[in-house]
CSV table of C-alpha atoms in Angstrom, one decimal:
chain,number,residue,atom,x,y,z
A,1,MET,CA,-2.0,18.7,-32.4
A,2,ASN,CA,-5.7,19.3,-33.4
A,3,ASN,CA,-7.8,16.8,-32.5
A,4,GLN,CA,-8.5,15.4,-36.4
A,5,GLU,CA,-3.8,14.7,-35.7
A,6,LYS,CA,-4.4,13.5,-32.1
A,7,TYR,CA,-7.2,11.2,-33.3
A,8,ASN,CA,-4.8,10.4,-36.5
A,9,GLN,CA,-1.5,9.0,-34.0
A,10,ALA,CA,-3.9,7.4,-31.9
A,11,PHE,CA,-4.0,5.0,-34.6
A,12,MET,CA,-1.5,4.6,-36.7
A,13,GLU,CA,0.8,4.4,-33.3
A,14,ASN,CA,-1.0,1.7,-32.5
A,15,PHE,CA,-1.7,0.2,-35.1
A,16,SER,CA,1.4,0.9,-37.2
A,17,ILE,CA,-0.5,1.8,-40.4
A,18,GLU,CA,0.3,5.2,-42.8
A,19,ALA,CA,-2.3,8.0,-42.6
A,20,SER,CA,-3.9,6.6,-46.2
A,21,LYS,CA,-4.9,3.7,-44.3
A,22,LEU,CA,-6.8,6.4,-42.1
A,23,ASN,CA,-10.5,6.8,-44.3
A,24,ALA,CA,-14.4,5.0,-44.0
A,25,GLU,CA,-12.9,1.9,-44.8
A,26,LEU,CA,-11.0,1.5,-42.0
A,27,GLU,CA,-13.5,-0.5,-39.7
A,28,TYR,CA,-13.1,-3.0,-36.6
A,29,ASN,CA,-10.5,-6.5,-37.9
A,30,THR,CA,-10.4,-5.4,-40.7
A,31,ILE,CA,-6.7,-5.4,-40.1
A,32,PRO,CA,-4.5,-8.3,-38.4
A,33,GLU,CA,-3.8,-5.6,-36.0
A,34,TRP,CA,-7.6,-4.2,-35.5
A,35,ASP,CA,-8.6,-7.3,-33.1
A,36,SER,CA,-9.9,-7.5,-29.8
A,37,VAL,CA,-6.4,-5.8,-27.8
A,38,GLY,CA,-5.4,-3.8,-30.7
A,39,HIS,CA,-8.9,-2.5,-30.4
A,40,MET,CA,-8.5,-1.4,-25.7
A,41,SER,CA,-5.1,-0.1,-26.9
A,42,LEU,CA,-6.7,2.1,-29.6
A,43,ILE,CA,-9.1,3.5,-26.4
A,44,ALA,CA,-6.6,3.6,-24.2
A,45,SER,CA,-4.9,5.6,-26.5
A,46,LEU,CA,-7.9,8.0,-27.4
A,47,GLU,CA,-8.1,8.0,-23.7
A,48,GLU,CA,-4.8,10.0,-22.6
A,49,ALA,CA,-5.1,12.4,-26.0
A,50,PHE,CA,-8.5,13.8,-25.3
A,51,GLU,CA,-8.0,13.8,-21.8
A,52,ILE,CA,-11.7,11.7,-21.0
A,53,MET,CA,-13.0,8.6,-19.7
A,54,LEU,CA,-15.0,6.3,-22.9
A,55,GLU,CA,-18.1,4.7,-21.9
A,56,THR,CA,-18.8,1.1,-22.1
A,57,ASP,CA,-21.3,1.3,-24.5
A,58,ASP,CA,-18.8,4.0,-26.2
A,59,VAL,CA,-16.0,1.0,-26.2
A,60,ILE,CA,-17.8,-1.6,-27.3
A,61,ASP,CA,-19.6,1.1,-29.8
A,62,PHE,CA,-16.2,2.1,-31.6
A,63,SER,CA,-16.3,0.2,-34.8
A,64,SER,CA,-14.9,2.5,-37.8
A,65,TYR,CA,-12.3,5.2,-37.8
A,66,ASN,CA,-15.2,6.8,-39.0
A,67,LYS,CA,-17.4,6.5,-36.4
A,68,GLY,CA,-15.2,6.8,-34.1
A,69,LYS,CA,-14.8,10.6,-34.8
A,70,GLU,CA,-18.8,10.0,-34.8
A,71,ILE,CA,-19.0,8.8,-30.9
A,72,LEU,CA,-16.1,11.5,-29.4
A,73,LYS,CA,-18.4,14.3,-30.1
A,74,LYS,CA,-20.2,12.9,-27.7
A,75,TYR,CA,-17.2,13.8,-25.6
A,76,LYS,CA,-17.0,17.2,-26.9
A,77,ILE,CA,-14.3,16.6,-29.0
A,78,GLU,CA,-15.1,17.8,-32.8
A,79,MET,CA,-12.8,17.6,-35.7
B,1,MET,CA,-11.5,0.4,0.2
B,2,PRO,CA,-8.2,-1.9,-0.1
B,3,LEU,CA,-7.2,-4.7,-0.7
B,4,MET,CA,-5.7,-6.5,2.2
B,5,PRO,CA,-2.4,-8.2,1.8
B,6,LEU,CA,-1.8,-11.7,1.2
B,7,LYS,CA,0.8,-14.2,1.8
B,8,LEU,CA,0.7,-17.1,-1.1
B,9,ASN,CA,1.5,-21.3,-0.7
B,10,VAL,CA,2.5,-22.8,-3.1
B,11,ASN,CA,-1.4,-24.7,-3.0
B,12,GLU,CA,-2.5,-21.3,-2.7
B,13,ILE,CA,-0.6,-19.4,-6.4
B,14,HIS,CA,-2.7,-22.4,-7.3
B,15,GLU,CA,-5.7,-21.1,-6.3
B,16,TYR,CA,-5.8,-17.7,-7.8
B,17,GLU,CA,-3.2,-19.1,-10.9
B,18,GLN,CA,-3.2,-21.5,-13.6
B,19,ASN,CA,0.2,-22.4,-14.6
B,20,ARG,CA,1.1,-25.3,-13.6
B,21,PRO,CA,4.0,-27.0,-13.2
B,22,PRO,CA,6.8,-27.2,-14.7
B,23,TYR,CA,5.9,-24.5,-16.4
B,24,ARG,CA,4.7,-21.6,-13.5
B,25,MET,CA,7.7,-20.2,-12.0
B,26,ILE,CA,6.7,-18.8,-8.6
B,27,ASP,CA,7.2,-21.2,-5.5
B,28,PHE,CA,6.3,-18.5,-3.0
B,29,ALA,CA,5.0,-15.1,-2.5
B,30,GLU,CA,5.6,-13.0,0.8
B,31,GLU,CA,3.0,-9.9,-0.5
B,32,VAL,CA,0.8,-9.5,-2.4
B,33,ILE,CA,-1.1,-6.6,-2.6
B,34,PRO,CA,-4.5,-6.6,-5.4
B,35,GLY,CA,-4.1,-4.3,-7.4
B,36,ILE,CA,-0.8,-2.7,-6.6
B,37,SER,CA,1.6,-5.1,-6.2
B,38,ALA,CA,3.2,-9.0,-5.1
B,39,LYS,CA,6.5,-10.3,-4.5
B,40,GLY,CA,8.4,-13.1,-3.8
B,41,TYR,CA,10.4,-15.9,-5.2
B,42,LYS,CA,11.2,-19.5,-7.5
B,43,LEU,CA,13.4,-21.3,-6.2
B,44,LEU,CA,16.0,-23.4,-8.5
B,45,ASN,CA,15.9,-26.7,-7.6
B,46,GLU,CA,19.2,-28.7,-8.7
B,47,ASP,CA,16.2,-31.0,-11.3
B,48,GLU,CA,14.7,-28.1,-12.9
B,49,TRP,CA,14.1,-29.7,-16.6
B,50,PHE,CA,15.7,-26.9,-18.4
B,51,PHE,CA,18.8,-26.8,-16.5
B,52,PRO,CA,20.3,-30.7,-18.5
B,53,VAL,CA,19.5,-28.9,-21.8
B,54,HIS,CA,20.0,-24.5,-20.9
B,55,PHE,CA,23.2,-25.6,-21.6
B,56,PRO,CA,25.0,-28.9,-20.8
B,57,GLY,CA,27.6,-28.1,-18.9
B,58,ASP,CA,26.6,-24.7,-18.1
B,59,PRO,CA,22.7,-24.8,-16.3
B,60,ASN,CA,21.6,-21.9,-16.1
B,61,MET,CA,18.2,-20.8,-15.7
B,62,PRO,CA,17.0,-19.7,-19.4
B,63,GLY,CA,16.1,-15.6,-19.8
B,64,MET,CA,12.4,-16.3,-21.1
B,65,LEU,CA,11.7,-17.8,-17.8
B,66,GLN,CA,13.0,-15.1,-16.2
B,67,ILE,CA,11.1,-12.9,-17.8
B,68,GLU,CA,8.1,-14.8,-17.6
B,69,ALA,CA,8.5,-15.7,-13.7
B,70,LEU,CA,8.5,-11.4,-13.5
B,71,VAL,CA,4.9,-11.6,-15.3
B,72,GLN,CA,3.7,-14.6,-13.7
B,73,MET,CA,4.0,-13.4,-9.8
B,74,CYS,CA,2.5,-9.7,-11.4
B,75,ALA,CA,-0.2,-12.1,-12.5
B,76,LEU,CA,-1.5,-12.1,-9.1
B,77,THR,CA,-2.0,-8.2,-8.7
B,78,VAL,CA,-5.1,-9.2,-11.0
B,79,LEU,CA,-5.8,-12.6,-10.2
B,80,THR,CA,-6.2,-11.6,-6.8
B,81,LEU,CA,-9.4,-8.8,-7.4
B,82,ASN,CA,-12.5,-9.1,-6.9
B,83,GLY,CA,-13.9,-11.7,-9.5
B,84,ASN,CA,-10.6,-13.0,-10.5
B,85,LYS,CA,-9.5,-15.8,-8.6
B,86,GLY,CA,-8.3,-18.8,-11.6
B,87,LYS,CA,-8.9,-16.5,-14.3
B,88,VAL,CA,-6.2,-16.8,-17.7
B,89,VAL,CA,-3.6,-14.0,-17.7
B,90,TYR,CA,-1.2,-14.8,-20.8
B,91,LEU,CA,1.7,-11.6,-21.6
B,92,LEU,CA,0.9,-9.2,-24.6
B,93,SER,CA,3.8,-8.0,-24.9
B,94,ALA,CA,7.2,-7.0,-23.2
B,95,ASN,CA,10.2,-4.0,-23.4
B,96,ASN,CA,13.3,-3.3,-22.3
B,97,ILE,CA,14.3,-6.6,-21.3
B,98,LYS,CA,17.4,-6.2,-19.7
B,99,LEU,CA,19.0,-10.0,-17.5
B,100,LYS,CA,22.4,-9.1,-16.2
B,101,ARG,CA,23.6,-12.3,-14.3
B,102,LYS,CA,23.1,-16.3,-14.3
B,103,VAL,CA,21.2,-17.5,-12.0
B,104,LEU,CA,23.0,-20.8,-11.4
B,105,PRO,CA,21.4,-24.1,-9.7
B,106,GLY,CA,20.6,-23.3,-6.1
B,107,ASP,CA,19.7,-20.1,-6.6
B,108,ARG,CA,16.5,-17.9,-5.2
B,109,LEU,CA,15.4,-15.4,-7.3
B,110,TYR,CA,13.6,-12.9,-6.3
B,111,LEU,CA,10.8,-11.6,-8.2
B,112,ASP,CA,9.2,-7.7,-7.3
B,113,THR,CA,7.0,-6.6,-9.3
B,114,LYS,CA,3.9,-4.0,-9.9
B,115,LEU,CA,0.7,-3.2,-11.5
B,116,LEU,CA,1.3,0.4,-13.2
B,117,SER,CA,-2.4,0.5,-14.2
B,118,TRP,CA,-5.0,-2.1,-15.1
B,119,LYS,CA,-7.5,-0.5,-17.1
B,120,ARG,CA,-10.2,-3.1,-18.9
B,121,GLY,CA,-8.0,-6.0,-18.1
B,122,ILE,CA,-5.1,-5.1,-19.4
B,123,GLY,CA,-1.6,-4.4,-17.4
B,124,ASN,CA,0.7,-3.0,-17.0
B,125,CYS,CA,3.5,-3.8,-15.1
B,126,THR,CA,7.1,-3.6,-14.2
B,127,GLY,CA,9.3,-6.4,-12.9
B,128,THR,CA,12.9,-6.6,-11.5
B,129,GLY,CA,14.4,-10.1,-10.3
B,130,SER,CA,17.2,-10.9,-8.3
B,131,VAL,CA,19.4,-13.0,-5.9
B,132,ASN,CA,20.9,-12.3,-3.3
B,133,GLY,CA,20.7,-9.1,-4.0
B,134,GLU,CA,22.3,-8.0,-7.7
B,135,ILE,CA,19.8,-7.7,-9.7
B,136,SER,CA,19.4,-10.8,-12.3
B,137,CYS,CA,16.9,-9.0,-14.8
B,138,GLN,CA,14.0,-6.1,-15.5
B,139,ALA,CA,11.0,-5.7,-17.8
B,140,ASP,CA,8.4,-4.1,-18.3
B,141,PHE,CA,5.3,-5.8,-19.9
B,142,GLN,CA,1.4,-6.1,-20.7
B,143,ILE,CA,-0.4,-8.5,-19.1
B,144,VAL,CA,-4.1,-9.2,-20.8
B,145,MET,CA,-7.1,-11.3,-19.3
B,146,PRO,CA,-9.2,-12.3,-21.6
B,147,ASP,CA,-12.8,-12.5,-20.3
B,148,ILE,CA,-12.2,-9.1,-19.0
B,149,LEU,CA,-11.4,-7.8,-23.0
B,150,LYS,CA,-14.6,-10.2,-23.6
B,151,GLN,CA,-17.2,-8.0,-22.7
B,152,PHE,CA,-15.8,-4.8,-24.1
B,153,ARG,CA,-16.1,-7.1,-27.3
B,154,VAL,CA,-17.1,-4.7,-30.5
B,155,THR,CA,-20.8,-4.9,-32.5
B,156,LYS,CA,-21.3,-3.2,-35.0
B,157,LYS,CA,-24.8,-1.7,-35.8
B,158,MET,CA,-26.3,-2.2,-38.4
């Protein structure tokens, strides 16, 4: 599984959404599943999938599907 | 440095946890290792509020209250960590629930729980309840401490 697939899988598994919903429109609190608790589950899944530990500021800034990709670049995760 | 194991009577449990009778489902914590595990018990008195209604003529402790007892016991593992005393802990999810034996008036429900992970206010837990050495309930569950979750509130920068 490449990085993009791992990234998408984390969203799909945590939020029970289809791949077609993974786009620039997907932001924190735009779907019921991406609330404060869902956010922590997503972050935990990404940390496990990419074997990284996100800094607190990055957890807070991770506000959308696209923003997340940008943040992960800091951890040398390219998609 | 690991925190020292604690033994908590009911008054001490009330200092750490906000559940109160008749919803408090734990009476004594024999050993709480902060951040690691908690074990103890609930004594099922004859006059528990749920016995007359669950069920008339066949009183036994509802299965979901047995799971709640596991959750309350395991919550002590995080409530005894520095800075968490007296905070609210919610049950977030429960999986692999098994209910194997009736818990009856006069029984002592022994609760053995472990905190498998604790990160940013969310804990993954597992627990087993037993009466006289016979397993009555088992579950894996997640708990959440909203106070900690708030520290990671997402902000959208323009």
